[in-house]
Short mmCIF file of C-alpha atoms and ligand atoms in Angstrom, two decimals:
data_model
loop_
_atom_site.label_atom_id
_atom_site.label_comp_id
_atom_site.label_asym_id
_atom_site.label_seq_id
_atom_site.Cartn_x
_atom_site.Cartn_y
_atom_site.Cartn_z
CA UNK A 1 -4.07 -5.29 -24.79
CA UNK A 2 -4.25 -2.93 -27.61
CA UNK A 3 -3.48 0.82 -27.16
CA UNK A 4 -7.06 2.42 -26.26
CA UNK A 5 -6.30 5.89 -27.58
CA UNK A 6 -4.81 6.47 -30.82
CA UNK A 7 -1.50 8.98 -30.38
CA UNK A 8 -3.03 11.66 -31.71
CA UNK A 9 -5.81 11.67 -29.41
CA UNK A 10 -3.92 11.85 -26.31
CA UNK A 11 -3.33 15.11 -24.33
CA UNK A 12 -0.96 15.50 -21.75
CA UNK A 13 -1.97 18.70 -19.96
CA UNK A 14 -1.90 20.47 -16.73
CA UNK A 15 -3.85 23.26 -14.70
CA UNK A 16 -1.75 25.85 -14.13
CA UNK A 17 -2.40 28.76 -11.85
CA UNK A 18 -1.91 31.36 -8.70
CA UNK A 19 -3.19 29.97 -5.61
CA UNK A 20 -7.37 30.71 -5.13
CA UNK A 21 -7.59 31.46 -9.31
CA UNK A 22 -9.75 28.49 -9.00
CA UNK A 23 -7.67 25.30 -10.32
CA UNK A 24 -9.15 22.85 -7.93
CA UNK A 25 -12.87 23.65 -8.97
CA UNK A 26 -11.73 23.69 -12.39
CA UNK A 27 -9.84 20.37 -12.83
CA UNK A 28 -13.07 18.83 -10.52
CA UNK A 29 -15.77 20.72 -12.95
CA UNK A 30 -13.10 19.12 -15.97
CA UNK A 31 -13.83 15.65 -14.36
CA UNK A 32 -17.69 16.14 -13.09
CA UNK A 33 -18.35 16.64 -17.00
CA UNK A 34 -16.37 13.94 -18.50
CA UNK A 35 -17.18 11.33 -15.74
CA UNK A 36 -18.27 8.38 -16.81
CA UNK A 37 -20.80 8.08 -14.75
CA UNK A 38 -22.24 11.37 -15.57
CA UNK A 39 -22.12 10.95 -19.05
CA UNK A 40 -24.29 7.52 -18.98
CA UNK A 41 -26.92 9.58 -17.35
CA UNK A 42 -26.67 7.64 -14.07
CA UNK A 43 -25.92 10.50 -11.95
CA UNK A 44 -29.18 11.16 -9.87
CA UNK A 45 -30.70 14.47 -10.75
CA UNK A 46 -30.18 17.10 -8.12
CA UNK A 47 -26.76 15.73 -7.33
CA UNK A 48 -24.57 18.43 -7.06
CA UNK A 49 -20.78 18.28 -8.24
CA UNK A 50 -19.70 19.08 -4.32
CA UNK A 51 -22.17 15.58 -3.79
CA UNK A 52 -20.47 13.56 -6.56
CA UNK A 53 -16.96 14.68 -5.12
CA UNK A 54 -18.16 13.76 -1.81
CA UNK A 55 -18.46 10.49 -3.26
CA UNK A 56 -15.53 10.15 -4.98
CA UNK A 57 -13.06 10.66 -2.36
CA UNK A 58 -15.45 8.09 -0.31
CA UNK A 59 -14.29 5.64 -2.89
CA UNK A 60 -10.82 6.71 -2.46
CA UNK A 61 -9.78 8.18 -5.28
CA UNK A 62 -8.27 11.61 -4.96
CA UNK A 63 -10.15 13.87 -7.28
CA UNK A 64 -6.84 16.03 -7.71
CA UNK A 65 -3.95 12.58 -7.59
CA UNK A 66 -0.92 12.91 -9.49
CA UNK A 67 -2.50 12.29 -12.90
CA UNK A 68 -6.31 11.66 -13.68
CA UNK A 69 -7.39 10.90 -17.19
CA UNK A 70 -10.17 11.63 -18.63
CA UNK A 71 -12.28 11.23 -21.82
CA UNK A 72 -13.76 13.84 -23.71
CA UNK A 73 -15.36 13.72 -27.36
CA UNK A 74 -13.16 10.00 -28.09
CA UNK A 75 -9.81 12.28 -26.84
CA UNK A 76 -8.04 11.49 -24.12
CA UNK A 77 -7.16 13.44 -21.18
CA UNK A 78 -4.54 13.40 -19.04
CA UNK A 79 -4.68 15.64 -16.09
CA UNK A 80 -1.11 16.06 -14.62
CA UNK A 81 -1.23 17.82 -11.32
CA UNK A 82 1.18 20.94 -10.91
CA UNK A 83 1.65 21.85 -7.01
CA UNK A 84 -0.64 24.89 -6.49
CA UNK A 85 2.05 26.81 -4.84
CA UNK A 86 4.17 27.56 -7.74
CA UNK A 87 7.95 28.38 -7.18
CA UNK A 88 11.61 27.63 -8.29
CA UNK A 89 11.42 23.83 -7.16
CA UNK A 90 12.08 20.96 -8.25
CA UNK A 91 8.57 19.54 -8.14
CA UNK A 92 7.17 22.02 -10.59
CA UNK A 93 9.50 21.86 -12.83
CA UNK A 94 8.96 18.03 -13.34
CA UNK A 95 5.51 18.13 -13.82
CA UNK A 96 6.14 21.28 -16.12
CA UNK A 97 8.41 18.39 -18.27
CA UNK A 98 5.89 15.51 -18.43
CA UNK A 99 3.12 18.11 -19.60
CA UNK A 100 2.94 18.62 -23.52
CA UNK A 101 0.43 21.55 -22.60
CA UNK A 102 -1.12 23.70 -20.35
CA UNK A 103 -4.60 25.18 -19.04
CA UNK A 104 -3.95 28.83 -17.46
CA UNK A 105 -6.16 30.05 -15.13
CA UNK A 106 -6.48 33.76 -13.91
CA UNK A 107 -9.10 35.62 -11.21
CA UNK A 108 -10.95 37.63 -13.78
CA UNK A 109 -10.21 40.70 -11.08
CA UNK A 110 -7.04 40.23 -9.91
CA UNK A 111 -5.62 39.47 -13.48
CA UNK A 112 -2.23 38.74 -13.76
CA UNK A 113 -0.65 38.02 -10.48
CA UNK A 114 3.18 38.28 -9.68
CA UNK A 115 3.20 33.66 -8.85
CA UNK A 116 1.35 33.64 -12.78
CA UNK A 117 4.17 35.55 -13.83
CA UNK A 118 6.69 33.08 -12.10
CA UNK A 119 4.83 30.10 -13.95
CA UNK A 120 4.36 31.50 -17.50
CA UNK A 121 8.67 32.30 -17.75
CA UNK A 122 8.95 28.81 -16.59
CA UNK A 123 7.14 27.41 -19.15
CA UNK A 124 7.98 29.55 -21.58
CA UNK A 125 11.73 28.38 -20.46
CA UNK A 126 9.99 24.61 -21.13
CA UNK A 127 8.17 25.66 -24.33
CA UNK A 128 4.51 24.26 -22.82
CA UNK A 129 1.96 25.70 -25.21
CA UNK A 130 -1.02 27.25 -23.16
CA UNK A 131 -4.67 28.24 -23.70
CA UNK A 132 -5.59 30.65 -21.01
CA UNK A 133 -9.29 30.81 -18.61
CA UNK A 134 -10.41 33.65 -17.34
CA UNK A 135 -12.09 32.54 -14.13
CA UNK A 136 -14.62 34.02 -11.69
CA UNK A 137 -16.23 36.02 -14.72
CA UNK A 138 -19.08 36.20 -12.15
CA UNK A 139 -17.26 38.45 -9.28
CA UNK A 140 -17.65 41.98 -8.11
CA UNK A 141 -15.08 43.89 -10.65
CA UNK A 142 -14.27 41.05 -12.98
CA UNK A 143 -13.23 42.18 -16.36
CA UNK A 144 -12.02 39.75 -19.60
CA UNK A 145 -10.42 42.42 -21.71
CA UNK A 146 -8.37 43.78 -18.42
CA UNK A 147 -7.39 40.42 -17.99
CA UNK A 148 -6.34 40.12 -21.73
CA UNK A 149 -4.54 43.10 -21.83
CA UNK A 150 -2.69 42.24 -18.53
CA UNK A 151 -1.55 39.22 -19.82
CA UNK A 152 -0.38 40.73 -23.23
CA UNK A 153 1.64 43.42 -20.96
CA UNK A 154 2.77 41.72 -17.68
CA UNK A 155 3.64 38.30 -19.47
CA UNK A 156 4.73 39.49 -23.03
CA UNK A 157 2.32 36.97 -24.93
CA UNK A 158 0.11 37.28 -27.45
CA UNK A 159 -3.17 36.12 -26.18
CA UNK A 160 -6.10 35.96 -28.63
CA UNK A 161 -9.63 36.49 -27.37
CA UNK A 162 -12.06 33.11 -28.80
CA UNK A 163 -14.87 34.65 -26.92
CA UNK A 164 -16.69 37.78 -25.34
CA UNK A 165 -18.28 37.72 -21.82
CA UNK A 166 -22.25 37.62 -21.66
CA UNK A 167 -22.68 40.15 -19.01
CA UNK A 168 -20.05 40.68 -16.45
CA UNK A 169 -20.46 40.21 -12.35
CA UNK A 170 -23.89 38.78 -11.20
CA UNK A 171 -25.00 38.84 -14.20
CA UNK A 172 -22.60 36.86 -16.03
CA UNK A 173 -24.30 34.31 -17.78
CA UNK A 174 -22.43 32.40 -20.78
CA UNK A 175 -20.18 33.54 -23.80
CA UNK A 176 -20.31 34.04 -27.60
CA UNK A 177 -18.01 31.31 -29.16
CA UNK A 178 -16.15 34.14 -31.68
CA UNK A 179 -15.14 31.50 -34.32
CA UNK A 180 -18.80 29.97 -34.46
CA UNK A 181 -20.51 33.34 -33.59
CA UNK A 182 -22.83 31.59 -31.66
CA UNK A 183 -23.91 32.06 -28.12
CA UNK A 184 -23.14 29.73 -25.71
CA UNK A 185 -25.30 29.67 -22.67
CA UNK A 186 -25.68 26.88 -19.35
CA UNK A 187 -29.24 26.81 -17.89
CA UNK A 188 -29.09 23.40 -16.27
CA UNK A 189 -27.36 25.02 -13.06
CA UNK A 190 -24.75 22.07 -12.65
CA UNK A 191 -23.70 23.21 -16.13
CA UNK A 192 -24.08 19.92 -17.76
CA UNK A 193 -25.05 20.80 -20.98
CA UNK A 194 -24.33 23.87 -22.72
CA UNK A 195 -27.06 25.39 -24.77
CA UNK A 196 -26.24 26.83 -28.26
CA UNK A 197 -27.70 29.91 -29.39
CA UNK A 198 -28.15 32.97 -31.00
CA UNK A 199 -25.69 35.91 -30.06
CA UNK A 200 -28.26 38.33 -27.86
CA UNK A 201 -28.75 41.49 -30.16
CA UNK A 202 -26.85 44.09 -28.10
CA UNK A 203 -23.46 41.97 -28.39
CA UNK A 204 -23.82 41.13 -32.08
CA UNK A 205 -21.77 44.37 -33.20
CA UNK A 206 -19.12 43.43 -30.32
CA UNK A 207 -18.94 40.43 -31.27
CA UNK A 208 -18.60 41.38 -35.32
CA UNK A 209 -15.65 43.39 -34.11
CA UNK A 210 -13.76 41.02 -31.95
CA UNK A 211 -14.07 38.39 -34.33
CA UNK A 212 -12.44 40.28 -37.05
CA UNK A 213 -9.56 41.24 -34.45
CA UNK A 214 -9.35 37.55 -34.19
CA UNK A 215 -9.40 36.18 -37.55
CA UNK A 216 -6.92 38.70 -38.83
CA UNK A 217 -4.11 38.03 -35.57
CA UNK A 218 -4.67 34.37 -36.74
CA UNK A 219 -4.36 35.03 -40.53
CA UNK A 220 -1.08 36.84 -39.58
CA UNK A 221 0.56 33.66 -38.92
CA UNK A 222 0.07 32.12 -42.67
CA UNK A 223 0.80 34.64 -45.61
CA UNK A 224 -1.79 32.94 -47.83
CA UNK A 225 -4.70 33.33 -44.80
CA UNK A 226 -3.25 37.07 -44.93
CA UNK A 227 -3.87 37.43 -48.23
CA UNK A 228 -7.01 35.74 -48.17
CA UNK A 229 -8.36 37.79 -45.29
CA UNK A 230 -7.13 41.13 -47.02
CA UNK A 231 -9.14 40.34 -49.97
CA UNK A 232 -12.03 40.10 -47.83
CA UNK A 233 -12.30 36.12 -48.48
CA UNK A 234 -14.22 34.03 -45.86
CA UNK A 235 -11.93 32.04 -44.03
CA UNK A 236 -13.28 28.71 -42.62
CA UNK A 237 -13.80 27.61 -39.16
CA UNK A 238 -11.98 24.63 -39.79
CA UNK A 239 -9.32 26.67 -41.23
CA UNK A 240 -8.85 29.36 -38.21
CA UNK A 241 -8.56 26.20 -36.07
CA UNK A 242 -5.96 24.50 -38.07
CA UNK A 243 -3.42 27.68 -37.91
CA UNK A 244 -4.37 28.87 -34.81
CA UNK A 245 -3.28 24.83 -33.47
CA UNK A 246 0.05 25.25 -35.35
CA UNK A 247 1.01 28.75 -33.76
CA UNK A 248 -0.12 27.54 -29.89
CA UNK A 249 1.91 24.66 -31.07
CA UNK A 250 4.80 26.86 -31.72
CA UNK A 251 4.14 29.03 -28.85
CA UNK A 252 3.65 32.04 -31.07
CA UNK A 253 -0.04 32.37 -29.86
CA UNK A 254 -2.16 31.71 -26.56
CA UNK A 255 -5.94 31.20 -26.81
CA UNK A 256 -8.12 33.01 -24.24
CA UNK A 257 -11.24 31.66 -23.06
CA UNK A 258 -13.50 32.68 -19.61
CA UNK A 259 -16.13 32.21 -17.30
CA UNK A 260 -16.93 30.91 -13.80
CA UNK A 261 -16.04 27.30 -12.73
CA UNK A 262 -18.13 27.50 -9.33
CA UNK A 263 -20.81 29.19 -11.62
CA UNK A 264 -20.99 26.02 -13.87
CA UNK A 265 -20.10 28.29 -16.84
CA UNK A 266 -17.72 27.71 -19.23
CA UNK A 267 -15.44 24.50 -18.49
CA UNK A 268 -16.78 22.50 -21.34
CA UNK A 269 -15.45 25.05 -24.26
CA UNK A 270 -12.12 24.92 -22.38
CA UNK A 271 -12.34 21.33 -22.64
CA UNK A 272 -13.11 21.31 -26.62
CA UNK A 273 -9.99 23.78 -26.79
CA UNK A 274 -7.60 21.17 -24.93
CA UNK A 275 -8.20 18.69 -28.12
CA UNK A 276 -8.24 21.65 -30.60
CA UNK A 277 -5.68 23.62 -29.53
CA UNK A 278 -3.22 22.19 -27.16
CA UNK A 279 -0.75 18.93 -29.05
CA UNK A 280 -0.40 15.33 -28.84
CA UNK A 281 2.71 13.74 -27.94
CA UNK A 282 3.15 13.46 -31.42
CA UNK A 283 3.01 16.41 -31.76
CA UNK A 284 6.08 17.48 -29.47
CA UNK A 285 10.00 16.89 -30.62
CA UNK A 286 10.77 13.67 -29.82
CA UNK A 287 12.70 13.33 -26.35
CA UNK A 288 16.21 13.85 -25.78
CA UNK A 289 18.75 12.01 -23.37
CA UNK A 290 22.32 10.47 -22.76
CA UNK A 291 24.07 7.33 -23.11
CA UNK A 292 24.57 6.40 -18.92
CA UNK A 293 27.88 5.17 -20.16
CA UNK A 294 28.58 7.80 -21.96
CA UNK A 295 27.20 11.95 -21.61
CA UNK A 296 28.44 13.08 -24.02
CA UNK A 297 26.57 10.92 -26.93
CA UNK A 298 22.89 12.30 -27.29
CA UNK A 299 19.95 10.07 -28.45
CA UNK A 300 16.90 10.92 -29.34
CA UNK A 301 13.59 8.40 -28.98
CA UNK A 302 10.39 9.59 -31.12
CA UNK A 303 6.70 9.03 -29.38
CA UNK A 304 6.57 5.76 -31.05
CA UNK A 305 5.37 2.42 -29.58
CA UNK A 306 8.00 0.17 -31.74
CA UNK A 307 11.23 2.47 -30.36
CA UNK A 308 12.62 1.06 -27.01
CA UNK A 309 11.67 2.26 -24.68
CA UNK A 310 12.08 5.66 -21.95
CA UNK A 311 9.95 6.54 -19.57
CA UNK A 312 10.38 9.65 -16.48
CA UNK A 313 9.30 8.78 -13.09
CA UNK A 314 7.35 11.94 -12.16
CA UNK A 315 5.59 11.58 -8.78
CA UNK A 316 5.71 9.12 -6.29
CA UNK A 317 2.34 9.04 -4.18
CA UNK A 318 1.29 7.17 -1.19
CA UNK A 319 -2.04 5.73 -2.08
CA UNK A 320 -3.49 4.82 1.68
CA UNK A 321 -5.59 1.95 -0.69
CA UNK A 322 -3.03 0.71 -3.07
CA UNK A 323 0.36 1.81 -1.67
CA UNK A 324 3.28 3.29 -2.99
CA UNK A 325 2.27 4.14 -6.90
CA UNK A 326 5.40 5.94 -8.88
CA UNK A 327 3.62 7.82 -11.80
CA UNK A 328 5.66 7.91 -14.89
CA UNK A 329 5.07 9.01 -18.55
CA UNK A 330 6.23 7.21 -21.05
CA UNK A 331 8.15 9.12 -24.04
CA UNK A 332 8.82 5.94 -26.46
CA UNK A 333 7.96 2.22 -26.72
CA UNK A 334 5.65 0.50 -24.05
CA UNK A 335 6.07 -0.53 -20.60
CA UNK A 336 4.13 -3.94 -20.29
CA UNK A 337 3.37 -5.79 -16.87
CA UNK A 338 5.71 -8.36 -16.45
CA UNK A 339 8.93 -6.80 -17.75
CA UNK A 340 11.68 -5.54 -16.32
CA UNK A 341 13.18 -2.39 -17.15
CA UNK A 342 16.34 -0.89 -16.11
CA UNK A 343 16.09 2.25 -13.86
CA UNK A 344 19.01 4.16 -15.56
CA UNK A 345 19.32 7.12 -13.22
CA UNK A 346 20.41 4.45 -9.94
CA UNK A 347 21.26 1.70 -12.07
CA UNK A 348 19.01 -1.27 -10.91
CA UNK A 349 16.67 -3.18 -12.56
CA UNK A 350 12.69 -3.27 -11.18
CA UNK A 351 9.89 -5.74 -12.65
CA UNK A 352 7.15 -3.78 -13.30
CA UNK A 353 4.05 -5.33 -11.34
CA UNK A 354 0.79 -4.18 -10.88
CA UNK A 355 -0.20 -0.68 -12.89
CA UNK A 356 -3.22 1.55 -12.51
CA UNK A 357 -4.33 4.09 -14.31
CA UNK A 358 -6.52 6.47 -12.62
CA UNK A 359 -9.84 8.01 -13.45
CA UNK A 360 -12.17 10.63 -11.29
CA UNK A 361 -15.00 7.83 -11.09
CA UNK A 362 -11.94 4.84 -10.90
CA UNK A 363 -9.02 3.35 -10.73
CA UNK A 364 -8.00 0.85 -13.81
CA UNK A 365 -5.92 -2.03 -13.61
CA UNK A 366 -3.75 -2.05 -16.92
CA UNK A 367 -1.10 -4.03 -18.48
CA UNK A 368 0.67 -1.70 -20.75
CA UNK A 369 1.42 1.89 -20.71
CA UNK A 370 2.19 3.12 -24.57
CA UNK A 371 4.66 5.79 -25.80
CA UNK A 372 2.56 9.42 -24.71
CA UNK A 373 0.15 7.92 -22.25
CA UNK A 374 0.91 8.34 -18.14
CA UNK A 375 0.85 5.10 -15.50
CA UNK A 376 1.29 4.22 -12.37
CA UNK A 377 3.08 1.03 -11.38
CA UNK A 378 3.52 -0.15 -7.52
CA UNK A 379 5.65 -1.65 -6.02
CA UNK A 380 8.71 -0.22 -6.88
CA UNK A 381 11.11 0.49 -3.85
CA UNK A 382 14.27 1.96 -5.04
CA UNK A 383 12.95 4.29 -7.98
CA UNK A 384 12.13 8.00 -6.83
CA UNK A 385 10.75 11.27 -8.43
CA UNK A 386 12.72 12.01 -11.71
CA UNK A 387 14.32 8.60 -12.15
CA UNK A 388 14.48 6.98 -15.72
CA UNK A 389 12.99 3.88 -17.00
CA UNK A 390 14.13 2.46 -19.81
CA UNK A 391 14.56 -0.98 -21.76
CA UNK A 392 17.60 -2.69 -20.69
CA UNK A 393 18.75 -3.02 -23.64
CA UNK A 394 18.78 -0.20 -25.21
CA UNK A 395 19.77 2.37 -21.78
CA UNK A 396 18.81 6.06 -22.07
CA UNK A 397 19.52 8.19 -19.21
CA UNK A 398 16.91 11.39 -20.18
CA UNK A 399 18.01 14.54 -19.50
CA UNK A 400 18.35 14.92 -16.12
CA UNK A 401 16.46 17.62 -14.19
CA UNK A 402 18.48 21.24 -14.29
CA UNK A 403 17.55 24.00 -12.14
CA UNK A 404 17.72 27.03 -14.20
CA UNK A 405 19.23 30.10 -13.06
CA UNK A 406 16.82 32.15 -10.88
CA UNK A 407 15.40 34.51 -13.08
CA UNK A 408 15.46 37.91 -10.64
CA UNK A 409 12.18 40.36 -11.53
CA UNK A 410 12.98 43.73 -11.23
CA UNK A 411 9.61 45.53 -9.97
P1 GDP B 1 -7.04 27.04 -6.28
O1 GDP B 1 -6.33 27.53 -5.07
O2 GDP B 1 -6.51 27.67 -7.54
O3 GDP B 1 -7.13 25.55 -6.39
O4 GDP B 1 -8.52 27.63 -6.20
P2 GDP B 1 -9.90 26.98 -5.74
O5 GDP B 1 -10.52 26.21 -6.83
O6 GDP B 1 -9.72 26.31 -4.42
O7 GDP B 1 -10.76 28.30 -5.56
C1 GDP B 1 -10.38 29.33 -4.66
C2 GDP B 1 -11.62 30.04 -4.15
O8 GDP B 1 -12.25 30.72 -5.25
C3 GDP B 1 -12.67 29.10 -3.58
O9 GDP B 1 -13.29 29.74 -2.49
C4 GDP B 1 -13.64 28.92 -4.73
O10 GDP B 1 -14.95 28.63 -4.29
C5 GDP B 1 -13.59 30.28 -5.40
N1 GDP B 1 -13.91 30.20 -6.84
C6 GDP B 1 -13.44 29.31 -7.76
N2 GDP B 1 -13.98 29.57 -8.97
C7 GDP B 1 -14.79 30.64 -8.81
C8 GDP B 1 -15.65 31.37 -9.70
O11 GDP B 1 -15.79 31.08 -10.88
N3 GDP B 1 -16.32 32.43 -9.16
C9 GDP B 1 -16.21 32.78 -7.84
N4 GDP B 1 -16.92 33.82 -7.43
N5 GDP B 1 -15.43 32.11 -6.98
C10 GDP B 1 -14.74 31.05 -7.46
#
């Protein structure tokens, strides 16, 4: 079975945010929208997404499980679940490693809250590049540029605004895309398809100025868009995109985006930004780890299908239909039904049986996993969270799982 997503059209991401910011109607809005079955026009009008994830979990797939992929535009999505009461554990510091990067969501009133804090130094500490969401756009007191500016101050990054609120509060109704200048509105209220529009007159001198904040912070990064940009040259779309990509990339620069997830507002653009903004696995450096025999010699395996390969056990779930499913992501080579591979970090070999990959809508049965892409193979009894897979032949022990120091906030 061929690979079914070329590398570079792979994400690896997760939802990252302080309890009630709205991650679980996010990532559910994230899969209502690139469903399948949505997207072949199947779903009955009138059905609601709180309906379709009625269904869902009737067909027993957890709409939040360990991992869900889905597709979006011919990209690939991989949804990697990070526990929703973020602290110094073990847990989300895993699923902070098998992400290449993340979706931040804040309460558009609340702003930056102390647990967001706790979760951006961590994955700072883990170099995740982020794109931010300013959530619940549609509440009593919400604000996007207090939100902004609490993230530039609290979290000492240097978040970039791609868009301006349409009204604020009840009347909050879409956003003006600042790259495309174009208004971006959701009528259909489950938000299926967003409309493209004019920017309503009273924004457009906003929206002129905002836009020129942002091109110039993303000229900043390249000394010829600098130039360019002090001249007064246009500066392309495609171009913005391109640097902007390179400097979330490099974790110089975080993309913010809003609007309201129960509203139906605003989840697709996010979406578009995961493939534009946020890397492949090709995109990363390639992963490090030991020699079991040895810890002192270093090796290195690149996110290539023909290197042998390493994989990291991430999550072990108790499916109540399939049974005991370890998730793993693999960083090189394949890992192919059939096989066995040698679980480095306890020394034993497994035979990798049946593998599933899991969707909102389903669960696939699949026969290889390739280097960047996320499985789930059962039946494995002695391999637990954080283990390493890896070819037998060539043994890799990746690097194992350190607990930083605490990092103490003074308030
Ligand atoms: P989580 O704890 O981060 O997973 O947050 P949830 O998705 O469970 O949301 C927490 C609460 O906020 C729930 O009551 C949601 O209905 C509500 N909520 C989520 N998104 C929005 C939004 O865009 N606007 C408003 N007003 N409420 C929201």
């Amino acid at each position: 079975m061929p690979r079914n997503f070329p590398l570079e059209k792979c994400r690896n991401i997760g939802i990252i945010a302080h309890i009630d910011a709205g991650k679980t109607t996010t990532t559910e809005r994230i899969l209502f929208y690139t469903g399948k079955t949505y997207r072949i026009g199947s779903v009955d009008e009138g059905t609601t997404v709180t309906d379709w994830m009625a269904q869902e979990r009737e067909r027993g797939i957890t709409i939040v499980s360990a991992a869900v992929t889905a597709e979006w535009k011919g990209y690939q999505i991989n949804v990697i679940d990070t526990p929703g009461h973020i602290d110094f554990t073990a847990e989300v510091q895993r699923s902070l490693r098998v992400l290449d990067g993340g979706v931040v969501i804040f309460d558009a009133v609340q702003g930056v809250e102390p647990q967001s804090e706790t979760v951006w130094r961590q994955a700072d500490r883990y170099h995740v590049p982020r794109i931010c969401f300013v959530n619940k756009m549609d509440r009593v007191g919400a604000s996007f540029e207090r939100t902004i500016e609490s993230i530039r101050q609290r979290l000492g990054a240097n978040p970039i605004a791609m868009q301006i609120p349409i009204g604020e509060e009840s009347a909050f109704e879409g956003v003006v895309d600042l790259l495309t200048m174009q208004a971006i509105t959701w009528e259909d209220e489950l938000g299926r398809e967003p409309k493209y529009g004019k920017i309503p007159d009273h924004l457009l001198a906003q929206a002129q100025e905002m836009r020129a904040i942002m091109v110039e912070k993303i000229a900043e990064f390249e000394d010829e868009l600098i130039i360019k940009f002090l001249e007064g040259e246009e500066i392309s779309v495609e171009e913005l995109k391109q640097v902007l990509r390179r400097a979330v990339i490099a974790n110089k620069a975080t993309p913010v985006f809003c609007g309201s997830s129960l509203r139906n507002k605003g989840v697709q653009p996010i979406l578009d930004a995961i493939i534009d903004y946020l890397p492949s696995p090709r995109d990363i450096p390639p992963v490090k780890g030991v020699d079991p025999e040895n810890h002192d010699r270093v090796i290195e395996r690149p996110a290539d299908d023909d290197a042998p390969m390493s994989a990291l056990v991430f999550k072990i779930v108790s499916d109540p239909y399939v049974g005991r499913l370890a998730y793993f992501r693999v960083y090189s080579g394949k890992v192919v039904q059939g096989e066995t591979v040698l679980n480095s970090s306890k020394n034993r070999k497994e035979r990798i049986g049946r593998m599933v990959r899991m969707y909102a809508d389903r669960r696939e049965d699949i026969t290889e996993v390739y280097a960047g892409d996320i499985g789930a193979v059962l039946g494995f009894k002695d391999t637990f969270t954080g283990d390493t897979l890896c070819d037998p032949k060539h043994p890799i022990l990746l690097e194992s799982i350190t607990f930083p120091e605490p990092v103490i906030f003074v308030a």
